[in-house]
């Protein structure tokens, strides 16, 4: 059931990356299972999953599995993250970035498992509604989701002066990253792969002056890592979408 999987995946991405306020995240990280933010977060997931299931009571088991598992996974992730902050070394694999990846993988595995419960085994053609949902998910992955993933991955290397608000527009870097990933997505869909190289070259030219004046190798490496991850995610999403719609 490709359509059901896409609906549940979209519900998960929206609840986890779009409409979850920062105060819920901080409350979860500090209090884990005792957090009201975790309860609210699970409630939002419950509502969106119910919408994805079209409020059909036939799917009650899958609904319960998704909501309860999300609550438990997030709670244990926050407990593990708190433990890592207190007892793990900064370079240890036991850190919030690792637990973030494990958390998301587990959510996806459970969504796939729930869908498999209702899979009839018949072959199924991709219909326009599925293509639209796939496009919405791709855009969401290229914008908000990718921004959070990149921020989590490169946070360990962030230089102290990278968030200097006096010399840049508020959230400008995040919006620039979203736009560049959307451009790459369009280039891939249109078959203009050379456009990706042009975009990378143009960004390098604009960044060269700032990096040269900064005389900060760590900042240069930090920006380079972020850029390559951003381009890599955009290419992966673009190729994945192309494979899906074929």
PDB file of C-alpha atoms in Angstrom:
ATOM      1  CA  UNK A   1       0.000   0.000   0.000  1.00  0.00           C
ATOM      2  CA  UNK A   2       2.196   2.755  -1.320  1.00  0.00           C
ATOM      3  CA  UNK A   3      -0.435   5.421  -0.734  1.00  0.00           C
ATOM      4  CA  UNK A   4      -0.878   4.483   2.921  1.00  0.00           C
ATOM      5  CA  UNK A   5       2.881   4.498   3.491  1.00  0.00           C
ATOM      6  CA  UNK A   6       3.201   7.964   1.932  1.00  0.00           C
ATOM      7  CA  UNK A   7       0.342   9.318   4.050  1.00  0.00           C
ATOM      8  CA  UNK A   8       1.880   7.992   7.255  1.00  0.00           C
ATOM      9  CA  UNK A   9       5.345   9.195   6.271  1.00  0.00           C
ATOM     10  CA  UNK A  10       3.994  12.671   5.545  1.00  0.00           C
ATOM     11  CA  UNK A  11       2.178  12.709   8.899  1.00  0.00           C
ATOM     12  CA  UNK A  12       5.401  11.750  10.668  1.00  0.00           C
ATOM     13  CA  UNK A  13       7.519  14.373   8.909  1.00  0.00           C
ATOM     14  CA  UNK A  14       5.013  17.156   9.563  1.00  0.00           C
ATOM     15  CA  UNK A  15       4.623  16.266  13.251  1.00  0.00           C
ATOM     16  CA  UNK A  16       8.350  15.744  13.872  1.00  0.00           C
ATOM     17  CA  UNK A  17       9.932  18.510  11.796  1.00  0.00           C
ATOM     18  CA  UNK A  18       7.346  21.179  10.986  1.00  0.00           C
ATOM     19  CA  UNK A  19       4.895  21.794  13.810  1.00  0.00           C
ATOM     20  CA  UNK A  20       6.888  20.661  16.846  1.00  0.00           C
ATOM     21  CA  UNK A  21       7.821  23.812  18.825  1.00  0.00           C
ATOM     22  CA  UNK A  22      11.282  24.196  20.299  1.00  0.00           C
ATOM     23  CA  UNK A  23       9.932  24.374  23.860  1.00  0.00           C
ATOM     24  CA  UNK A  24       8.509  20.848  23.497  1.00  0.00           C
ATOM     25  CA  UNK A  25      11.882  19.586  22.288  1.00  0.00           C
ATOM     26  CA  UNK A  26      13.737  21.183  25.205  1.00  0.00           C
ATOM     27  CA  UNK A  27      11.167  19.901  27.689  1.00  0.00           C
ATOM     28  CA  UNK A  28      11.515  16.363  26.286  1.00  0.00           C
ATOM     29  CA  UNK A  29      15.310  16.510  26.442  1.00  0.00           C
ATOM     30  CA  UNK A  30      15.223  17.613  30.069  1.00  0.00           C
ATOM     31  CA  UNK A  31      12.380  15.474  31.453  1.00  0.00           C
ATOM     32  CA  UNK A  32      11.996  12.508  29.041  1.00  0.00           C
ATOM     33  CA  UNK A  33       8.911  10.487  30.006  1.00  0.00           C
ATOM     34  CA  UNK A  34       7.911  13.087  32.619  1.00  0.00           C
ATOM     35  CA  UNK A  35       7.664  15.742  29.897  1.00  0.00           C
ATOM     36  CA  UNK A  36       4.321  17.294  28.989  1.00  0.00           C
ATOM     37  CA  UNK A  37       5.952  18.230  25.685  1.00  0.00           C
ATOM     38  CA  UNK A  38       6.322  14.519  24.905  1.00  0.00           C
ATOM     39  CA  UNK A  39       2.622  13.966  25.617  1.00  0.00           C
ATOM     40  CA  UNK A  40       1.622  16.888  23.392  1.00  0.00           C
ATOM     41  CA  UNK A  41       3.976  15.656  20.678  1.00  0.00           C
ATOM     42  CA  UNK A  42       2.486  12.153  20.805  1.00  0.00           C
ATOM     43  CA  UNK A  43      -0.966  13.721  20.664  1.00  0.00           C
ATOM     44  CA  UNK A  44      -0.115  15.624  17.487  1.00  0.00           C
ATOM     45  CA  UNK A  45       1.159  12.403  15.944  1.00  0.00           C
ATOM     46  CA  UNK A  46      -2.039  10.647  16.984  1.00  0.00           C
ATOM     47  CA  UNK A  47      -4.154  13.289  15.260  1.00  0.00           C
ATOM     48  CA  UNK A  48      -2.133  13.240  12.041  1.00  0.00           C
ATOM     49  CA  UNK A  49      -1.992   9.446  11.948  1.00  0.00           C
ATOM     50  CA  UNK A  50      -5.759   9.341  12.423  1.00  0.00           C
ATOM     51  CA  UNK A  51      -6.138  11.706   9.474  1.00  0.00           C
ATOM     52  CA  UNK A  52      -3.760   9.541   7.419  1.00  0.00           C
ATOM     53  CA  UNK A  53      -5.944   6.523   8.249  1.00  0.00           C
ATOM     54  CA  UNK A  54      -9.040   8.600   7.318  1.00  0.00           C
ATOM     55  CA  UNK A  55     -10.396   7.868  10.830  1.00  0.00           C
ATOM     56  CA  UNK A  56     -11.160   4.344   9.627  1.00  0.00           C
ATOM     57  CA  UNK A  57     -11.595   2.000  12.652  1.00  0.00           C
ATOM     58  CA  UNK A  58     -10.255  -0.837  10.512  1.00  0.00           C
ATOM     59  CA  UNK A  59      -6.776   0.529  11.160  1.00  0.00           C
ATOM     60  CA  UNK A  60      -7.076   0.778  14.957  1.00  0.00           C
ATOM     61  CA  UNK A  61      -4.225  -1.644  15.614  1.00  0.00           C
ATOM     62  CA  UNK A  62      -1.809   0.168  13.321  1.00  0.00           C
ATOM     63  CA  UNK A  63      -2.850   3.481  14.865  1.00  0.00           C
ATOM     64  CA  UNK A  64      -2.148   2.235  18.405  1.00  0.00           C
ATOM     65  CA  UNK A  65       1.210   0.745  17.374  1.00  0.00           C
ATOM     66  CA  UNK A  66       2.326   4.003  15.745  1.00  0.00           C
ATOM     67  CA  UNK A  67       1.291   6.314  18.579  1.00  0.00           C
ATOM     68  CA  UNK A  68       2.536   4.153  21.455  1.00  0.00           C
ATOM     69  CA  UNK A  69       5.813   3.309  19.719  1.00  0.00           C
ATOM     70  CA  UNK A  70       6.455   6.955  18.912  1.00  0.00           C
ATOM     71  CA  UNK A  71       5.914   7.919  22.541  1.00  0.00           C
ATOM     72  CA  UNK A  72       8.219   5.171  23.794  1.00  0.00           C
ATOM     73  CA  UNK A  73      10.961   5.720  21.196  1.00  0.00           C
ATOM     74  CA  UNK A  74      11.065   9.470  21.793  1.00  0.00           C
ATOM     75  CA  UNK A  75      11.058   8.988  25.563  1.00  0.00           C
ATOM     76  CA  UNK A  76      13.940   6.511  25.517  1.00  0.00           C
ATOM     77  CA  UNK A  77      15.824   8.672  23.006  1.00  0.00           C
ATOM     78  CA  UNK A  78      15.631  11.648  25.371  1.00  0.00           C
ATOM     79  CA  UNK A  79      16.746   9.506  28.312  1.00  0.00           C
ATOM     80  CA  UNK A  80      19.682   8.196  26.277  1.00  0.00           C
ATOM     81  CA  UNK A  81      20.578  11.708  25.145  1.00  0.00           C
ATOM     82  CA  UNK A  82      20.537  12.968  28.721  1.00  0.00           C
ATOM     83  CA  UNK A  83      22.758  10.070  29.782  1.00  0.00           C
ATOM     84  CA  UNK A  84      25.172  10.826  26.922  1.00  0.00           C
ATOM     85  CA  UNK A  85      25.376  14.490  27.937  1.00  0.00           C
ATOM     86  CA  UNK A  86      26.276  13.549  31.488  1.00  0.00           C
ATOM     87  CA  UNK A  87      28.538  10.545  31.057  1.00  0.00           C
ATOM     88  CA  UNK A  88      29.855  10.270  27.492  1.00  0.00           C
ATOM     89  CA  UNK A  89      32.931  11.965  26.081  1.00  0.00           C
ATOM     90  CA  UNK A  90      32.367  14.618  23.372  1.00  0.00           C
ATOM     91  CA  UNK A  91      33.888  12.354  20.693  1.00  0.00           C
ATOM     92  CA  UNK A  92      31.908   9.272  21.740  1.00  0.00           C
ATOM     93  CA  UNK A  93      29.437   7.630  19.372  1.00  0.00           C
ATOM     94  CA  UNK A  94      26.916   7.801  22.198  1.00  0.00           C
ATOM     95  CA  UNK A  95      25.616  11.306  21.581  1.00  0.00           C
ATOM     96  CA  UNK A  96      22.367  13.033  20.644  1.00  0.00           C
ATOM     97  CA  UNK A  97      23.221  12.945  16.924  1.00  0.00           C
ATOM     98  CA  UNK A  98      23.495   9.148  16.986  1.00  0.00           C
ATOM     99  CA  UNK A  99      20.273   8.799  18.951  1.00  0.00           C
ATOM    100  CA  UNK A 100      18.523  11.178  16.550  1.00  0.00           C
ATOM    101  CA  UNK A 101      19.414   8.922  13.602  1.00  0.00           C
ATOM    102  CA  UNK A 102      18.381   5.769  15.479  1.00  0.00           C
ATOM    103  CA  UNK A 103      15.123   7.458  16.483  1.00  0.00           C
ATOM    104  CA  UNK A 104      14.195   8.338  12.903  1.00  0.00           C
ATOM    105  CA  UNK A 105      15.167   4.923  11.536  1.00  0.00           C
ATOM    106  CA  UNK A 106      13.006   3.188  14.141  1.00  0.00           C
ATOM    107  CA  UNK A 107      10.028   5.389  13.311  1.00  0.00           C
ATOM    108  CA  UNK A 108      10.362   4.569   9.609  1.00  0.00           C
ATOM    109  CA  UNK A 109      10.725   0.857  10.301  1.00  0.00           C
ATOM    110  CA  UNK A 110       7.562   0.847  12.417  1.00  0.00           C
ATOM    111  CA  UNK A 111       5.632   2.786   9.766  1.00  0.00           C
ATOM    112  CA  UNK A 112       6.707   0.197   7.187  1.00  0.00           C
ATOM    113  CA  UNK A 113       5.712  -2.605   9.580  1.00  0.00           C
ATOM    114  CA  UNK A 114       2.255  -1.115  10.147  1.00  0.00           C
ATOM    115  CA  UNK A 115       1.728  -0.746   6.403  1.00  0.00           C
ATOM    116  CA  UNK A 116       2.759  -4.374   5.924  1.00  0.00           C
ATOM    117  CA  UNK A 117      -0.036  -5.427   8.302  1.00  0.00           C
ATOM    118  CA  UNK A 118      -2.573  -4.217   5.770  1.00  0.00           C
ATOM    119  CA  UNK A 119      -0.719  -5.181   2.604  1.00  0.00           C
ATOM    120  CA  UNK A 120      -2.906  -7.452   0.501  1.00  0.00           C
ATOM    121  CA  UNK A 121      -0.108  -8.741  -1.723  1.00  0.00           C
ATOM    122  CA  UNK A 122      -1.660  -7.486  -4.955  1.00  0.00           C
ATOM    123  CA  UNK A 123       0.388  -5.452  -7.371  1.00  0.00           C
ATOM    124  CA  UNK A 124      -0.300  -1.765  -7.302  1.00  0.00           C
ATOM    125  CA  UNK A 125       0.347   0.942  -9.870  1.00  0.00           C
ATOM    126  CA  UNK A 126       1.517   4.372  -8.832  1.00  0.00           C
ATOM    127  CA  UNK A 127      -1.476   6.689  -9.198  1.00  0.00           C
ATOM    128  CA  UNK A 128      -1.417  10.483  -9.498  1.00  0.00           C
ATOM    129  CA  UNK A 129      -2.427  10.936  -5.858  1.00  0.00           C
ATOM    130  CA  UNK A 130       0.656   9.007  -4.785  1.00  0.00           C
ATOM    131  CA  UNK A 131       2.859  11.094  -7.046  1.00  0.00           C
ATOM    132  CA  UNK A 132       1.482  14.267  -5.490  1.00  0.00           C
ATOM    133  CA  UNK A 133       2.119  12.938  -1.986  1.00  0.00           C
ATOM    134  CA  UNK A 134       5.619  11.856  -3.000  1.00  0.00           C
ATOM    135  CA  UNK A 135       6.299  15.366  -4.315  1.00  0.00           C
ATOM    136  CA  UNK A 136       5.050  16.966  -1.083  1.00  0.00           C
ATOM    137  CA  UNK A 137       7.282  14.635   0.946  1.00  0.00           C
ATOM    138  CA  UNK A 138      10.258  15.392  -1.313  1.00  0.00           C
ATOM    139  CA  UNK A 139       9.798  19.145  -0.874  1.00  0.00           C
ATOM    140  CA  UNK A 140       9.448  18.705   2.879  1.00  0.00           C
ATOM    141  CA  UNK A 141      12.630  16.606   2.970  1.00  0.00           C
ATOM    142  CA  UNK A 142      14.481  19.221   0.925  1.00  0.00           C
ATOM    143  CA  UNK A 143      13.466  22.105   3.171  1.00  0.00           C
ATOM    144  CA  UNK A 144      12.700  21.713   6.853  1.00  0.00           C
ATOM    145  CA  UNK A 145      13.809  18.105   7.359  1.00  0.00           C
ATOM    146  CA  UNK A 146      17.188  18.544   5.633  1.00  0.00           C
ATOM    147  CA  UNK A 147      17.868  21.751   7.589  1.00  0.00           C
ATOM    148  CA  UNK A 148      17.375  19.935  10.879  1.00  0.00           C
ATOM    149  CA  UNK A 149      19.425  16.917   9.776  1.00  0.00           C
ATOM    150  CA  UNK A 150      22.331  19.123   8.662  1.00  0.00           C
ATOM    151  CA  UNK A 151      22.182  21.144  11.878  1.00  0.00           C
ATOM    152  CA  UNK A 152      22.263  17.977  13.991  1.00  0.00           C
ATOM    153  CA  UNK A 153      25.095  16.371  12.009  1.00  0.00           C
ATOM    154  CA  UNK A 154      27.460  19.357  11.921  1.00  0.00           C
ATOM    155  CA  UNK A 155      26.661  20.764  15.366  1.00  0.00           C
ATOM    156  CA  UNK A 156      29.746  19.073  16.846  1.00  0.00           C
ATOM    157  CA  UNK A 157      32.021  21.150  14.604  1.00  0.00           C
ATOM    158  CA  UNK A 158      30.261  24.530  14.870  1.00  0.00           C
ATOM    159  CA  UNK A 159      32.810  27.355  15.369  1.00  0.00           C
ATOM    160  CA  UNK A 160      32.012  29.874  18.081  1.00  0.00           C
ATOM    161  CA  UNK A 161      31.620  32.745  15.612  1.00  0.00           C
ATOM    162  CA  UNK A 162      29.400  30.958  13.103  1.00  0.00           C
ATOM    163  CA  UNK A 163      26.208  32.425  14.570  1.00  0.00           C
ATOM    164  CA  UNK A 164      27.338  36.036  14.495  1.00  0.00           C
ATOM    165  CA  UNK A 165      23.994  37.758  14.045  1.00  0.00           C
ATOM    166  CA  UNK A 166      25.463  41.264  13.487  1.00  0.00           C
ATOM    167  CA  UNK A 167      26.797  40.411  10.025  1.00  0.00           C
ATOM    168  CA  UNK A 168      24.020  38.333   8.492  1.00  0.00           C
ATOM    169  CA  UNK A 169      20.258  38.274   8.069  1.00  0.00           C
ATOM    170  CA  UNK A 170      18.214  36.254  10.543  1.00  0.00           C
ATOM    171  CA  UNK A 171      17.929  32.609   9.398  1.00  0.00           C
ATOM    172  CA  UNK A 172      19.411  33.573   6.009  1.00  0.00           C
ATOM    173  CA  UNK A 173      21.699  30.542   5.900  1.00  0.00           C
ATOM    174  CA  UNK A 174      18.806  28.169   6.478  1.00  0.00           C
ATOM    175  CA  UNK A 175      16.698  29.714   3.705  1.00  0.00           C
ATOM    176  CA  UNK A 176      19.639  29.769   1.296  1.00  0.00           C
ATOM    177  CA  UNK A 177      20.181  26.057   1.959  1.00  0.00           C
ATOM    178  CA  UNK A 178      16.512  25.282   1.332  1.00  0.00           C
ATOM    179  CA  UNK A 179      16.529  27.204  -1.937  1.00  0.00           C
ATOM    180  CA  UNK A 180      19.716  25.574  -3.202  1.00  0.00           C
ATOM    181  CA  UNK A 181      18.296  22.105  -2.484  1.00  0.00           C
ATOM    182  CA  UNK A 182      15.070  22.956  -4.300  1.00  0.00           C
ATOM    183  CA  UNK A 183      17.095  24.216  -7.279  1.00  0.00           C
ATOM    184  CA  UNK A 184      19.078  20.967  -7.322  1.00  0.00           C
ATOM    185  CA  UNK A 185      15.822  19.004  -7.194  1.00  0.00           C
ATOM    186  CA  UNK A 186      14.505  20.910 -10.217  1.00  0.00           C
ATOM    187  CA  UNK A 187      17.802  20.437 -12.079  1.00  0.00           C
ATOM    188  CA  UNK A 188      17.606  16.672 -11.523  1.00  0.00           C
ATOM    189  CA  UNK A 189      13.968  16.437 -12.612  1.00  0.00           C
ATOM    190  CA  UNK A 190      14.720  18.414 -15.759  1.00  0.00           C
ATOM    191  CA  UNK A 191      17.883  16.434 -16.502  1.00  0.00           C
ATOM    192  CA  UNK A 192      20.134  19.497 -16.224  1.00  0.00           C
ATOM    193  CA  UNK A 193      22.869  18.009 -14.069  1.00  0.00           C
ATOM    194  CA  UNK A 194      25.314  20.693 -15.194  1.00  0.00           C
ATOM    195  CA  UNK A 195      23.147  23.189 -13.292  1.00  0.00           C
ATOM    196  CA  UNK A 196      24.241  21.580 -10.022  1.00  0.00           C
ATOM    197  CA  UNK A 197      27.873  22.243 -10.869  1.00  0.00           C
ATOM    198  CA  UNK A 198      27.042  25.830 -11.800  1.00  0.00           C
ATOM    199  CA  UNK A 199      25.180  26.303  -8.490  1.00  0.00           C
ATOM    200  CA  UNK A 200      28.103  24.899  -6.497  1.00  0.00           C
ATOM    201  CA  UNK A 201      30.557  27.130  -8.358  1.00  0.00           C
ATOM    202  CA  UNK A 202      28.388  30.221  -7.838  1.00  0.00           C
ATOM    203  CA  UNK A 203      28.102  29.524  -4.113  1.00  0.00           C
ATOM    204  CA  UNK A 204      31.862  29.015  -3.870  1.00  0.00           C
ATOM    205  CA  UNK A 205      32.526  32.390  -5.517  1.00  0.00           C
ATOM    206  CA  UNK A 206      30.224  34.236  -3.127  1.00  0.00           C
ATOM    207  CA  UNK A 207      31.661  32.436  -0.095  1.00  0.00           C
ATOM    208  CA  UNK A 208      35.305  32.808  -1.120  1.00  0.00           C
ATOM    209  CA  UNK A 209      35.620  36.441  -0.100  1.00  0.00           C
ATOM    210  CA  UNK A 210      34.098  35.913   3.350  1.00  0.00           C
ATOM    211  CA  UNK A 211      36.225  32.872   4.072  1.00  0.00           C
ATOM    212  CA  UNK A 212      39.398  34.575   2.844  1.00  0.00           C
ATOM    213  CA  UNK A 213      38.831  37.566   5.126  1.00  0.00           C
ATOM    214  CA  UNK A 214      37.909  35.391   8.101  1.00  0.00           C
ATOM    215  CA  UNK A 215      41.265  33.566   8.104  1.00  0.00           C
ATOM    216  CA  UNK A 216      39.513  30.741   9.936  1.00  0.00           C
ATOM    217  CA  UNK A 217      40.206  27.237   8.662  1.00  0.00           C
ATOM    218  CA  UNK A 218      37.664  25.688  11.024  1.00  0.00           C
ATOM    219  CA  UNK A 219      34.928  27.957   9.692  1.00  0.00           C
ATOM    220  CA  UNK A 220      35.903  27.074   6.111  1.00  0.00           C
ATOM    221  CA  UNK A 221      35.757  23.347   6.842  1.00  0.00           C
ATOM    222  CA  UNK A 222      32.479  23.763   8.716  1.00  0.00           C
ATOM    223  CA  UNK A 223      30.830  25.526   5.761  1.00  0.00           C
ATOM    224  CA  UNK A 224      32.291  22.995   3.306  1.00  0.00           C
ATOM    225  CA  UNK A 225      30.909  20.053   5.288  1.00  0.00           C
ATOM    226  CA  UNK A 226      27.480  21.685   5.510  1.00  0.00           C
ATOM    227  CA  UNK A 227      27.442  22.466   1.797  1.00  0.00           C
ATOM    228  CA  UNK A 228      28.431  18.952   0.734  1.00  0.00           C
ATOM    229  CA  UNK A 229      25.849  17.365   3.040  1.00  0.00           C
ATOM    230  CA  UNK A 230      23.209  19.749   1.698  1.00  0.00           C
ATOM    231  CA  UNK A 231      24.031  18.924  -1.916  1.00  0.00           C
ATOM    232  CA  UNK A 232      24.218  15.213  -1.130  1.00  0.00           C
ATOM    233  CA  UNK A 233      20.794  15.170   0.515  1.00  0.00           C
ATOM    234  CA  UNK A 234      19.257  17.104  -2.379  1.00  0.00           C
ATOM    235  CA  UNK A 235      20.716  14.709  -4.950  1.00  0.00           C
ATOM    236  CA  UNK A 236      19.565  11.686  -2.938  1.00  0.00           C
ATOM    237  CA  UNK A 237      16.013  13.021  -2.643  1.00  0.00           C
ATOM    238  CA  UNK A 238      15.936  13.957  -6.328  1.00  0.00           C
ATOM    239  CA  UNK A 239      17.125  10.540  -7.473  1.00  0.00           C
ATOM    240  CA  UNK A 240      14.764   8.799  -5.059  1.00  0.00           C
ATOM    241  CA  UNK A 241      11.806  10.763  -6.395  1.00  0.00           C
ATOM    242  CA  UNK A 242      12.787  10.038 -10.005  1.00  0.00           C
ATOM    243  CA  UNK A 243      13.011   6.320  -9.269  1.00  0.00           C
ATOM    244  CA  UNK A 244       9.635   6.385  -7.516  1.00  0.00           C
ATOM    245  CA  UNK A 245       7.691   8.080 -10.304  1.00  0.00           C
ATOM    246  CA  UNK A 246       9.135   5.911 -13.096  1.00  0.00           C
TER     247      UNK A 246
END
